[in-house]
PDB file of C-alpha atoms in Angstrom:
ATOM      1  CA  MET A   1       8.132  10.090  -2.383  1.00  0.00           C
ATOM      2  CA  VAL A   2       9.478   9.471   1.411  1.00  0.00           C
ATOM      3  CA  VAL A   3      10.704  13.443   1.773  1.00  0.00           C
ATOM      4  CA  PRO A   4       7.046  14.589   1.059  1.00  0.00           C
ATOM      5  CA  LEU A   5       5.582  12.170   2.528  1.00  0.00           C
ATOM      6  CA  LEU A   6       7.764  12.783   6.218  1.00  0.00           C
ATOM      7  CA  LEU A   7       7.103  16.526   5.808  1.00  0.00           C
ATOM      8  CA  GLY A   8       3.004  16.116   5.505  1.00  0.00           C
ATOM      9  CA  ALA A   9       3.245  13.763   8.914  1.00  0.00           C
ATOM     10  CA  ILE A  10       5.614  15.896  10.733  1.00  0.00           C
ATOM     11  CA  ILE A  11       3.075  18.808  10.033  1.00  0.00           C
ATOM     12  CA  ASN A  12       0.110  16.874  10.570  1.00  0.00           C
ATOM     13  CA  THR A  13       1.134  16.084  14.370  1.00  0.00           C
ATOM     14  CA  LEU A  14       2.812  19.121  15.092  1.00  0.00           C
ATOM     15  CA  PHE A  15       0.938  21.894  13.559  1.00  0.00           C
ATOM     16  CA  PRO A  16      -2.493  20.251  11.794  1.00  0.00           C
ATOM     17  CA  GLN A  17      -4.123  23.645  11.785  1.00  0.00           C
ATOM     18  CA  VAL A  18      -2.365  24.519   9.258  1.00  0.00           C
ATOM     19  CA  LEU A  19      -3.577  22.359   6.840  1.00  0.00           C
ATOM     20  CA  GLN A  20      -6.632  23.261   7.891  1.00  0.00           C
ATOM     21  CA  ILE A  21      -7.111  26.669   7.100  1.00  0.00           C
ATOM     22  CA  GLY A  22      -9.531  25.534   3.800  1.00  0.00           C
ATOM     23  CA  GLY A  23      -9.663  26.832   0.069  1.00  0.00           C
ATOM     24  CA  PHE A  24      -6.759  25.449  -2.283  1.00  0.00           C
ATOM     25  CA  THR A  25      -4.276  25.102   0.573  1.00  0.00           C
ATOM     26  CA  THR A  26      -6.334  22.450   2.330  1.00  0.00           C
ATOM     27  CA  ALA A  27      -7.483  20.984  -0.949  1.00  0.00           C
ATOM     28  CA  LEU A  28      -4.142  20.472  -2.162  1.00  0.00           C
ATOM     29  CA  LEU A  29      -1.753  19.522   0.786  1.00  0.00           C
ATOM     30  CA  LYS A  30      -4.752  17.827   2.831  1.00  0.00           C
ATOM     31  CA  GLN A  31      -7.086  16.241   0.715  1.00  0.00           C
ATOM     32  CA  GLY A  32      -5.541  16.320  -2.486  1.00  0.00           C
ATOM     33  CA  ALA A  33      -3.984  12.554  -2.296  1.00  0.00           C
ATOM     34  CA  MET A  34      -6.960  10.573  -4.163  1.00  0.00           C
ATOM     35  CA  PRO A  35      -8.003  13.111  -6.933  1.00  0.00           C
ATOM     36  CA  LEU A  36      -4.160  13.129  -7.801  1.00  0.00           C
ATOM     37  CA  LEU A  37      -3.655   9.665  -7.663  1.00  0.00           C
ATOM     38  CA  GLY A  38      -6.511   9.070 -10.007  1.00  0.00           C
ATOM     39  CA  LEU A  39      -4.523  11.457 -12.367  1.00  0.00           C
ATOM     40  CA  PHE A  40      -1.083   9.580 -11.760  1.00  0.00           C
ATOM     41  CA  LEU A  41      -3.268   6.108 -12.668  1.00  0.00           C
ATOM     42  CA  LEU A  42      -4.820   7.171 -15.710  1.00  0.00           C
ATOM     43  CA  CYS A  43      -1.285   8.769 -16.770  1.00  0.00           C
ATOM     44  CA  ASN A  44       0.419   5.476 -15.735  1.00  0.00           C
ATOM     45  CA  GLY A  45      -2.401   3.562 -17.823  1.00  0.00           C
ATOM     46  CA  ALA A  46      -1.856   5.088 -21.008  1.00  0.00           C
ATOM     47  CA  GLN A  47       2.143   3.562 -20.990  1.00  0.00           C
ATOM     48  CA  ILE A  48       0.810   0.380 -20.820  1.00  0.00           C
ATOM     49  CA  LYS A  49       0.536  -1.649 -23.961  1.00  0.00           C
ATOM     50  CA  ILE A  50      -2.574  -4.182 -24.063  1.00  0.00           C
ATOM     51  CA  ARG A  51      -0.614  -7.151 -24.503  1.00  0.00           C
ATOM     52  CA  GLN A  52       0.991  -6.328 -21.188  1.00  0.00           C
ATOM     53  CA  ALA A  53      -2.348  -6.199 -19.083  1.00  0.00           C
ATOM     54  CA  GLY A  54      -2.363  -9.754 -18.505  1.00  0.00           C
ATOM     55  CA  VAL A  55       1.624  -9.574 -16.568  1.00  0.00           C
ATOM     56  CA  SER A  56      -0.028  -6.717 -14.473  1.00  0.00           C
ATOM     57  CA  LEU A  57      -3.060  -8.916 -13.645  1.00  0.00           C
ATOM     58  CA  GLY A  58      -0.621 -11.598 -12.681  1.00  0.00           C
ATOM     59  CA  LYS A  59       1.396  -9.673 -10.454  1.00  0.00           C
ATOM     60  CA  GLY A  60      -1.626  -8.339  -8.800  1.00  0.00           C
ATOM     61  CA  VAL A  61      -3.130 -11.574  -7.812  1.00  0.00           C
ATOM     62  CA  ALA A  62       0.241 -12.972  -6.859  1.00  0.00           C
ATOM     63  CA  LEU A  63       1.246 -10.205  -4.471  1.00  0.00           C
ATOM     64  CA  THR A  64      -2.428 -10.143  -3.133  1.00  0.00           C
ATOM     65  CA  ALA A  65      -2.354 -13.760  -2.377  1.00  0.00           C
ATOM     66  CA  VAL A  66       1.155 -13.784  -0.648  1.00  0.00           C
ATOM     67  CA  LYS A  67       0.119 -10.699   1.338  1.00  0.00           C
ATOM     68  CA  PHE A  68      -3.088 -12.759   2.302  1.00  0.00           C
ATOM     69  CA  LEU A  69      -1.565 -15.860   3.124  1.00  0.00           C
ATOM     70  CA  ILE A  70       0.933 -14.592   5.535  1.00  0.00           C
ATOM     71  CA  GLY A  71      -1.068 -12.287   7.342  1.00  0.00           C
ATOM     72  CA  ALA A  72      -3.790 -15.420   7.931  1.00  0.00           C
ATOM     73  CA  VAL A  73      -0.992 -18.212   8.714  1.00  0.00           C
ATOM     74  CA  LEU A  74       0.647 -15.807  11.224  1.00  0.00           C
ATOM     75  CA  GLY A  75      -2.638 -14.626  12.772  1.00  0.00           C
ATOM     76  CA  TRP A  76      -4.137 -18.098  13.070  1.00  0.00           C
ATOM     77  CA  LEU A  77      -0.888 -19.654  14.639  1.00  0.00           C
ATOM     78  CA  VAL A  78      -1.217 -16.714  17.419  1.00  0.00           C
ATOM     79  CA  GLY A  79      -4.753 -17.329  17.840  1.00  0.00           C
ATOM     80  CA  LYS A  80      -4.241 -20.823  18.138  1.00  0.00           C
ATOM     81  CA  PHE A  81      -1.586 -21.225  20.299  1.00  0.00           C
ATOM     82  CA  MET A  82      -1.918 -18.149  22.317  1.00  0.00           C
ATOM     83  CA  GLY A  83      -5.322 -17.450  22.789  1.00  0.00           C
ATOM     84  CA  PRO A  84      -7.094 -14.220  22.506  1.00  0.00           C
ATOM     85  CA  SER A  85      -4.476 -12.491  24.405  1.00  0.00           C
ATOM     86  CA  GLY A  86      -2.029 -12.864  21.663  1.00  0.00           C
ATOM     87  CA  LEU A  87       1.963 -12.721  21.404  1.00  0.00           C
ATOM     88  CA  LEU A  88       3.225  -9.837  23.193  1.00  0.00           C
ATOM     89  CA  GLY A  89       0.344  -8.295  23.534  1.00  0.00           C
ATOM     90  CA  LEU A  90      -0.590  -8.382  19.828  1.00  0.00           C
ATOM     91  CA  SER A  91      -4.226 -10.213  19.047  1.00  0.00           C
ATOM     92  CA  SER A  92      -4.750 -12.175  16.150  1.00  0.00           C
ATOM     93  CA  LEU A  93      -7.381  -9.779  15.425  1.00  0.00           C
ATOM     94  CA  ALA A  94      -4.468  -6.724  15.243  1.00  0.00           C
ATOM     95  CA  ILE A  95      -2.367  -8.912  13.397  1.00  0.00           C
ATOM     96  CA  ILE A  96      -4.595  -9.898  10.414  1.00  0.00           C
ATOM     97  CA  GLY A  97      -5.839  -6.606  10.264  1.00  0.00           C
ATOM     98  CA  ALA A  98      -2.471  -4.891   9.571  1.00  0.00           C
ATOM     99  CA  VAL A  99      -0.599  -7.504   7.906  1.00  0.00           C
ATOM    100  CA  THR A 100      -3.365  -8.288   5.138  1.00  0.00           C
ATOM    101  CA  ASN A 101      -3.938  -4.700   4.501  1.00  0.00           C
ATOM    102  CA  SER A 102      -1.730  -2.648   2.129  1.00  0.00           C
ATOM    103  CA  ASN A 103      -1.742   0.927   1.286  1.00  0.00           C
ATOM    104  CA  GLY A 104      -2.543   1.052  -2.373  1.00  0.00           C
ATOM    105  CA  GLY A 105      -1.314   4.507  -2.869  1.00  0.00           C
ATOM    106  CA  LEU A 106       2.015   3.983  -1.509  1.00  0.00           C
ATOM    107  CA  TYR A 107       2.548   0.601  -3.274  1.00  0.00           C
ATOM    108  CA  THR A 108       1.464   2.610  -6.596  1.00  0.00           C
ATOM    109  CA  ALA A 109       4.193   5.198  -6.011  1.00  0.00           C
ATOM    110  CA  LEU A 110       7.016   2.827  -5.399  1.00  0.00           C
ATOM    111  CA  ALA A 111       5.918   0.900  -8.229  1.00  0.00           C
ATOM    112  CA  SER A 112       5.839   3.892 -10.659  1.00  0.00           C
ATOM    113  CA  GLN A 113       9.675   4.621  -9.166  1.00  0.00           C
ATOM    114  CA  TYR A 114      11.402   1.199  -8.919  1.00  0.00           C
ATOM    115  CA  GLY A 115       9.106  -0.688 -11.472  1.00  0.00           C
ATOM    116  CA  ASP A 116       7.547  -0.504 -14.666  1.00  0.00           C
ATOM    117  CA  PRO A 117       3.867   0.233 -15.826  1.00  0.00           C
ATOM    118  CA  THR A 118       2.884  -3.492 -15.564  1.00  0.00           C
ATOM    119  CA  ASP A 119       3.855  -3.133 -11.711  1.00  0.00           C
ATOM    120  CA  VAL A 120       1.480  -0.063 -11.389  1.00  0.00           C
ATOM    121  CA  GLY A 121      -0.986  -1.805 -13.057  1.00  0.00           C
ATOM    122  CA  ALA A 122      -0.887  -4.530 -10.613  1.00  0.00           C
ATOM    123  CA  VAL A 123      -2.737  -1.988  -7.982  1.00  0.00           C
ATOM    124  CA  ALA A 124      -6.008  -2.888  -9.771  1.00  0.00           C
ATOM    125  CA  VAL A 125      -5.747  -5.996  -8.111  1.00  0.00           C
ATOM    126  CA  ILE A 126      -3.806  -5.350  -5.138  1.00  0.00           C
ATOM    127  CA  SER A 127      -6.336  -2.524  -3.878  1.00  0.00           C
ATOM    128  CA  ILE A 128      -8.862  -5.524  -2.984  1.00  0.00           C
ATOM    129  CA  ASN A 129      -7.007  -5.807   0.591  1.00  0.00           C
ATOM    130  CA  ASP A 130      -7.179  -1.964   1.129  1.00  0.00           C
ATOM    131  CA  GLY A 131     -10.457  -2.566   3.409  1.00  0.00           C
ATOM    132  CA  PRO A 132     -11.844  -5.117   5.888  1.00  0.00           C
ATOM    133  CA  PHE A 133     -13.046  -7.946   3.206  1.00  0.00           C
ATOM    134  CA  LEU A 134      -9.790 -10.012   3.217  1.00  0.00           C
ATOM    135  CA  THR A 135      -9.369  -9.435   6.967  1.00  0.00           C
ATOM    136  CA  MET A 136     -12.728 -10.584   7.308  1.00  0.00           C
ATOM    137  CA  ALA A 137     -12.334 -13.479   5.489  1.00  0.00           C
ATOM    138  CA  ALA A 138      -8.968 -14.607   7.191  1.00  0.00           C
ATOM    139  CA  MET A 139     -11.155 -14.296  10.581  1.00  0.00           C
ATOM    140  CA  GLY A 140     -13.949 -16.804   8.935  1.00  0.00           C
ATOM    141  CA  ALA A 141     -16.641 -14.054   8.700  1.00  0.00           C
ATOM    142  CA  THR A 142     -17.055 -13.885   4.947  1.00  0.00           C
ATOM    143  CA  GLY A 143     -20.493 -14.231   4.823  1.00  0.00           C
ATOM    144  CA  LEU A 144     -20.630 -10.732   7.094  1.00  0.00           C
ATOM    145  CA  ALA A 145     -18.368  -8.824   4.901  1.00  0.00           C
ATOM    146  CA  ASP A 146     -19.515  -6.112   1.894  1.00  0.00           C
ATOM    147  CA  ILE A 147     -17.287  -7.407  -0.772  1.00  0.00           C
ATOM    148  CA  PRO A 148     -15.741  -3.997  -2.132  1.00  0.00           C
ATOM    149  CA  PHE A 149     -16.197  -4.757  -5.708  1.00  0.00           C
ATOM    150  CA  VAL A 150     -17.530  -1.373  -6.642  1.00  0.00           C
ATOM    151  CA  THR A 151     -14.312  -0.097  -4.919  1.00  0.00           C
ATOM    152  CA  LEU A 152     -11.935  -2.425  -7.089  1.00  0.00           C
ATOM    153  CA  VAL A 153     -13.884  -0.883 -10.214  1.00  0.00           C
ATOM    154  CA  ALA A 154     -13.139   2.360  -9.007  1.00  0.00           C
ATOM    155  CA  VAL A 155      -9.415   1.811  -9.301  1.00  0.00           C
ATOM    156  CA  VAL A 156      -9.405   0.189 -12.300  1.00  0.00           C
ATOM    157  CA  VAL A 157     -11.483   2.841 -14.450  1.00  0.00           C
ATOM    158  CA  PRO A 158      -8.479   5.434 -14.313  1.00  0.00           C
ATOM    159  CA  ILE A 159      -6.336   2.781 -15.556  1.00  0.00           C
ATOM    160  CA  VAL A 160      -8.698   1.727 -18.408  1.00  0.00           C
ATOM    161  CA  ILE A 161      -8.959   5.076 -19.597  1.00  0.00           C
ATOM    162  CA  GLY A 162      -5.348   6.045 -20.026  1.00  0.00           C
ATOM    163  CA  MET A 163      -4.837   2.265 -21.573  1.00  0.00           C
ATOM    164  CA  VAL A 164      -7.535   3.161 -24.259  1.00  0.00           C
ATOM    165  CA  LEU A 165      -5.968   7.040 -24.890  1.00  0.00           C
ATOM    166  CA  GLY A 166      -2.179   5.905 -25.015  1.00  0.00           C
ATOM    167  CA  ASN A 167      -3.379   2.622 -27.359  1.00  0.00           C
ATOM    168  CA  LEU A 168      -5.496   4.445 -29.639  1.00  0.00           C
ATOM    169  CA  ASP A 169      -3.152   7.497 -29.989  1.00  0.00           C
ATOM    170  CA  GLU A 170       0.755   7.944 -29.395  1.00  0.00           C
ATOM    171  CA  GLU A 171       0.689  11.605 -29.003  1.00  0.00           C
ATOM    172  CA  TRP A 172      -1.614  10.728 -26.077  1.00  0.00           C
ATOM    173  CA  LYS A 173       0.604   8.545 -24.684  1.00  0.00           C
ATOM    174  CA  LYS A 174       3.866  10.932 -24.737  1.00  0.00           C
ATOM    175  CA  PHE A 175       1.692  13.599 -23.386  1.00  0.00           C
ATOM    176  CA  LEU A 176       0.490  12.041 -20.552  1.00  0.00           C
ATOM    177  CA  GLU A 177       3.654  10.382 -19.850  1.00  0.00           C
ATOM    178  CA  PRO A 178       5.667  12.955 -17.658  1.00  0.00           C
ATOM    179  CA  GLY A 179       2.519  12.582 -15.116  1.00  0.00           C
ATOM    180  CA  GLN A 180       4.407   9.234 -14.101  1.00  0.00           C
ATOM    181  CA  LYS A 181       6.868  11.135 -11.939  1.00  0.00           C
ATOM    182  CA  LEU A 182       5.315  14.753 -11.846  1.00  0.00           C
ATOM    183  CA  LEU A 183       2.715  13.769  -9.716  1.00  0.00           C
ATOM    184  CA  ILE A 184       4.818  11.622  -7.198  1.00  0.00           C
ATOM    185  CA  PRO A 185       5.461  14.313  -4.700  1.00  0.00           C
ATOM    186  CA  PHE A 186       2.083  16.429  -4.928  1.00  0.00           C
ATOM    187  CA  PHE A 187       0.346  13.195  -3.608  1.00  0.00           C
ATOM    188  CA  ALA A 188       3.255  11.808  -1.527  1.00  0.00           C
ATOM    189  CA  PHE A 189       2.504  14.920   0.743  1.00  0.00           C
ATOM    190  CA  PRO A 190      -1.192  14.530   1.292  1.00  0.00           C
ATOM    191  CA  LEU A 191      -0.593  10.909   2.143  1.00  0.00           C
ATOM    192  CA  GLY A 192       1.682  11.972   4.875  1.00  0.00           C
ATOM    193  CA  ALA A 193      -0.650  14.592   6.049  1.00  0.00           C
ATOM    194  CA  ALA A 194      -3.233  11.995   7.170  1.00  0.00           C
ATOM    195  CA  LEU A 195      -0.506  10.180   9.590  1.00  0.00           C
ATOM    196  CA  ASP A 196       0.076  11.548  13.068  1.00  0.00           C
ATOM    197  CA  PHE A 197       3.380  10.021  14.852  1.00  0.00           C
ATOM    198  CA  ARG A 198       1.846  10.131  18.440  1.00  0.00           C
ATOM    199  CA  THR A 199      -0.116   6.995  17.536  1.00  0.00           C
ATOM    200  CA  ILE A 200       2.925   5.161  17.833  1.00  0.00           C
ATOM    201  CA  PHE A 201       3.338   6.490  21.582  1.00  0.00           C
ATOM    202  CA  LYS A 202      -0.143   5.387  21.993  1.00  0.00           C
ATOM    203  CA  ALA A 203       0.165   1.941  21.123  1.00  0.00           C
ATOM    204  CA  GLY A 204       3.435   1.493  22.605  1.00  0.00           C
ATOM    205  CA  LEU A 205       6.030  -1.976  21.552  1.00  0.00           C
ATOM    206  CA  PRO A 206       3.218  -4.065  20.449  1.00  0.00           C
ATOM    207  CA  GLY A 207       2.229  -1.423  17.800  1.00  0.00           C
ATOM    208  CA  VAL A 208       5.740  -0.718  16.899  1.00  0.00           C
ATOM    209  CA  LEU A 209       6.661  -4.765  16.651  1.00  0.00           C
ATOM    210  CA  LEU A 210       3.201  -4.968  14.227  1.00  0.00           C
ATOM    211  CA  GLY A 211       4.654  -2.615  12.068  1.00  0.00           C
ATOM    212  CA  LEU A 212       8.206  -4.191  11.935  1.00  0.00           C
ATOM    213  CA  VAL A 213       6.833  -7.708  11.367  1.00  0.00           C
ATOM    214  CA  THR A 214       4.193  -6.133   8.328  1.00  0.00           C
ATOM    215  CA  VAL A 215       7.408  -4.558   6.470  1.00  0.00           C
ATOM    216  CA  VAL A 216       9.837  -7.574   6.878  1.00  0.00           C
ATOM    217  CA  LEU A 217       7.343 -10.376   6.370  1.00  0.00           C
ATOM    218  CA  THR A 218       5.045  -9.219   3.360  1.00  0.00           C
ATOM    219  CA  GLY A 219       7.656  -6.874   2.132  1.00  0.00           C
ATOM    220  CA  LEU A 220      10.050  -9.755   1.749  1.00  0.00           C
ATOM    221  CA  GLY A 221       7.581 -11.877   0.357  1.00  0.00           C
ATOM    222  CA  GLY A 222       6.379  -9.393  -2.270  1.00  0.00           C
ATOM    223  CA  TYR A 223       9.923  -9.293  -3.286  1.00  0.00           C
ATOM    224  CA  PHE A 224      10.507 -12.927  -3.202  1.00  0.00           C
ATOM    225  CA  THR A 225       7.251 -13.373  -5.459  1.00  0.00           C
ATOM    226  CA  ILE A 226       8.740 -10.914  -8.369  1.00  0.00           C
ATOM    227  CA  LYS A 227      11.828 -12.167  -8.416  1.00  0.00           C
ATOM    228  CA  TYR A 228      11.222 -15.777  -8.331  1.00  0.00           C
ATOM    229  CA  VAL A 229       7.733 -16.152  -9.730  1.00  0.00           C
ATOM    230  CA  PHE A 230       7.915 -13.623 -12.648  1.00  0.00           C
ATOM    231  CA  ARG A 231      11.883 -13.881 -13.018  1.00  0.00           C
ATOM    232  CA  GLU A 232      12.451  -9.920 -12.617  1.00  0.00           C
ATOM    233  CA  LYS A 233      15.326  -8.543 -10.601  1.00  0.00           C
ATOM    234  CA  LYS A 234      14.087  -5.352  -8.700  1.00  0.00           C
ATOM    235  CA  GLY A 235      12.665  -4.408  -4.999  1.00  0.00           C
ATOM    236  CA  VAL A 236       9.193  -3.243  -6.132  1.00  0.00           C
ATOM    237  CA  GLY A 237       7.421  -6.124  -4.881  1.00  0.00           C
ATOM    238  CA  ALA A 238       8.357  -5.452  -1.249  1.00  0.00           C
ATOM    239  CA  ALA A 239       6.183  -2.119  -1.765  1.00  0.00           C
ATOM    240  CA  ILE A 240       2.798  -4.520  -0.526  1.00  0.00           C
ATOM    241  CA  GLY A 241       4.901  -4.349   3.075  1.00  0.00           C
ATOM    242  CA  THR A 242       2.510  -1.671   4.315  1.00  0.00           C
ATOM    243  CA  THR A 243      -0.645  -1.095   6.490  1.00  0.00           C
ATOM    244  CA  ALA A 244      -3.264   1.576   4.945  1.00  0.00           C
ATOM    245  CA  GLY A 245      -5.064   3.837   6.821  1.00  0.00           C
ATOM    246  CA  ASN A 246      -8.582   2.588   6.422  1.00  0.00           C
ATOM    247  CA  ALA A 247      -7.496  -0.695   8.433  1.00  0.00           C
ATOM    248  CA  VAL A 248      -7.744   1.544  11.824  1.00  0.00           C
ATOM    249  CA  ALA A 249     -11.227   0.988  11.280  1.00  0.00           C
ATOM    250  CA  THR A 250     -10.950  -3.069  10.655  1.00  0.00           C
ATOM    251  CA  PRO A 251     -11.080  -4.052  14.167  1.00  0.00           C
ATOM    252  CA  ALA A 252     -14.459  -2.418  14.787  1.00  0.00           C
ATOM    253  CA  ALA A 253     -15.903  -3.615  11.403  1.00  0.00           C
ATOM    254  CA  VAL A 254     -14.889  -7.255  12.634  1.00  0.00           C
ATOM    255  CA  ALA A 255     -16.234  -6.943  15.941  1.00  0.00           C
ATOM    256  CA  ALA A 256     -19.603  -6.084  14.486  1.00  0.00           C
ATOM    257  CA  ALA A 257     -19.700  -8.905  12.721  1.00  0.00           C
ATOM    258  CA  ASP A 258     -18.059 -11.053  15.938  1.00  0.00           C
ATOM    259  CA  PRO A 259     -19.027  -9.246  19.315  1.00  0.00           C
ATOM    260  CA  THR A 260     -17.010 -11.530  21.215  1.00  0.00           C
ATOM    261  CA  LEU A 261     -13.849  -9.907  19.992  1.00  0.00           C
ATOM    262  CA  ALA A 262     -15.206  -6.787  20.905  1.00  0.00           C
ATOM    263  CA  PRO A 263     -12.738  -6.283  23.900  1.00  0.00           C
ATOM    264  CA  LEU A 264      -9.799  -6.800  21.355  1.00  0.00           C
ATOM    265  CA  VAL A 265     -10.898  -3.780  19.569  1.00  0.00           C
ATOM    266  CA  ALA A 266      -9.529  -0.825  21.423  1.00  0.00           C
ATOM    267  CA  GLY A 267      -5.905  -2.288  21.354  1.00  0.00           C
ATOM    268  CA  ALA A 268      -6.060  -3.563  17.954  1.00  0.00           C
ATOM    269  CA  THR A 269      -6.966  -0.123  16.785  1.00  0.00           C
ATOM    270  CA  ALA A 270      -4.241   1.543  18.301  1.00  0.00           C
ATOM    271  CA  GLN A 271      -1.541  -1.055  17.158  1.00  0.00           C
ATOM    272  CA  ILE A 272      -2.867  -1.104  13.941  1.00  0.00           C
ATOM    273  CA  ALA A 273      -2.758   2.638  13.593  1.00  0.00           C
ATOM    274  CA  ALA A 274       0.789   2.479  14.887  1.00  0.00           C
ATOM    275  CA  SER A 275       1.611  -0.006  11.945  1.00  0.00           C
ATOM    276  CA  VAL A 276       0.443   2.733   9.558  1.00  0.00           C
ATOM    277  CA  ILE A 277       2.545   5.112  10.209  1.00  0.00           C
ATOM    278  CA  ILE A 278       5.994   2.453  10.804  1.00  0.00           C
ATOM    279  CA  THR A 279       5.089   0.819   7.558  1.00  0.00           C
ATOM    280  CA  ALA A 280       4.665   4.098   5.808  1.00  0.00           C
ATOM    281  CA  VAL A 281       7.949   5.192   6.532  1.00  0.00           C
ATOM    282  CA  LEU A 282      10.126   1.851   6.369  1.00  0.00           C
ATOM    283  CA  CYS A 283       8.643   0.382   3.360  1.00  0.00           C
ATOM    284  CA  PRO A 284      10.030   2.724   0.763  1.00  0.00           C
ATOM    285  CA  LEU A 285      13.344   2.365   2.540  1.00  0.00           C
ATOM    286  CA  LEU A 286      13.349  -1.498   2.284  1.00  0.00           C
ATOM    287  CA  VAL A 287      12.323  -1.214  -1.378  1.00  0.00           C
ATOM    288  CA  SER A 288      15.126   1.275  -2.301  1.00  0.00           C
ATOM    289  CA  TYR A 289      17.401  -1.090  -0.298  1.00  0.00           C
ATOM    290  CA  LEU A 290      16.285  -4.001  -2.150  1.00  0.00           C
ATOM    291  CA  ASP A 291      16.426  -2.071  -5.617  1.00  0.00           C
ATOM    292  CA  LYS A 292      19.932  -0.898  -5.172  1.00  0.00           C
ATOM    293  CA  LEU A 293      20.727  -4.651  -4.135  1.00  0.00           C
ATOM    294  CA  GLU A 294      19.587  -5.943  -7.326  1.00  0.00           C
ATOM    295  CA  ARG A 295      21.142  -3.276  -9.188  1.00  0.00           C
ATOM    296  CA  GLY A 296      24.182  -3.739  -7.199  1.00  0.00           C
ATOM    297  CA  ASN A 297      24.299  -7.849  -8.394  1.00  0.00           C
ATOM    298  CA  ASP A 298      23.828  -7.002 -12.159  1.00  0.00           C
ATOM    299  CA  VAL A 299      26.709  -4.738 -12.111  1.00  0.00           C
ATOM    300  CA  LEU A 300      28.969  -7.542 -10.112  1.00  0.00           C
TER     301      LEU A 300
END
């Protein structure tokens, strides 16, 4: 997962034109993440037994709630006690926009590697934070948000199709099973090709700090949720410790609802963009470390 993602990011940063030559090259290496992820979700859905669907729903709700609460409380504390200027250059808008939002594609890839089908299936609920809705809810602007219900349905459909195929026909289940591993490097590269490392330098230290806060606080929050609430010893819960690329547009969306936040948009946008890059690189490392820690404890 990590190596193809980093390769995509490096090439997009240094030689972006290479990925824009058109044809099959651009379709696969630059624009291929979403269709390949859709196929991946279908293949994974085929491995979920009907009786496991409730477990996936429970995990999705729990992880989404943890992600939201950490971001909302942290942002409220900063706004309450530090004012509009925020803490160390980080406004409550930037904090809530980055921390409450997660990269569904990266979560799916990590869950497939370090979890089981019930962990991957949780993305159907987790995807609700992949956009501005939860940020607006946390900022007290829920009434002005366009609830992404259709987006949520669009995530669920491939999983449901896979579940139907896998539960009705055992041969379909076996046929689709290799897709869980085969597709990972192929959608990891275009996910990386959407990143640009130069963003980190534009955001400066506050952007780096925002990324670290997102990885550590929400990553560990998700990890402990899976470990103690669901009694499963694995690091996959930390896979929610990311910021999705579309979170970069969140400050502008929130400011459109509340114009008094307009002066904070430019800084918050750059900082959130830096968090996208940093979390995409560090979150897989955290999940891997925690997974090895849990397996090491089992051995001991």
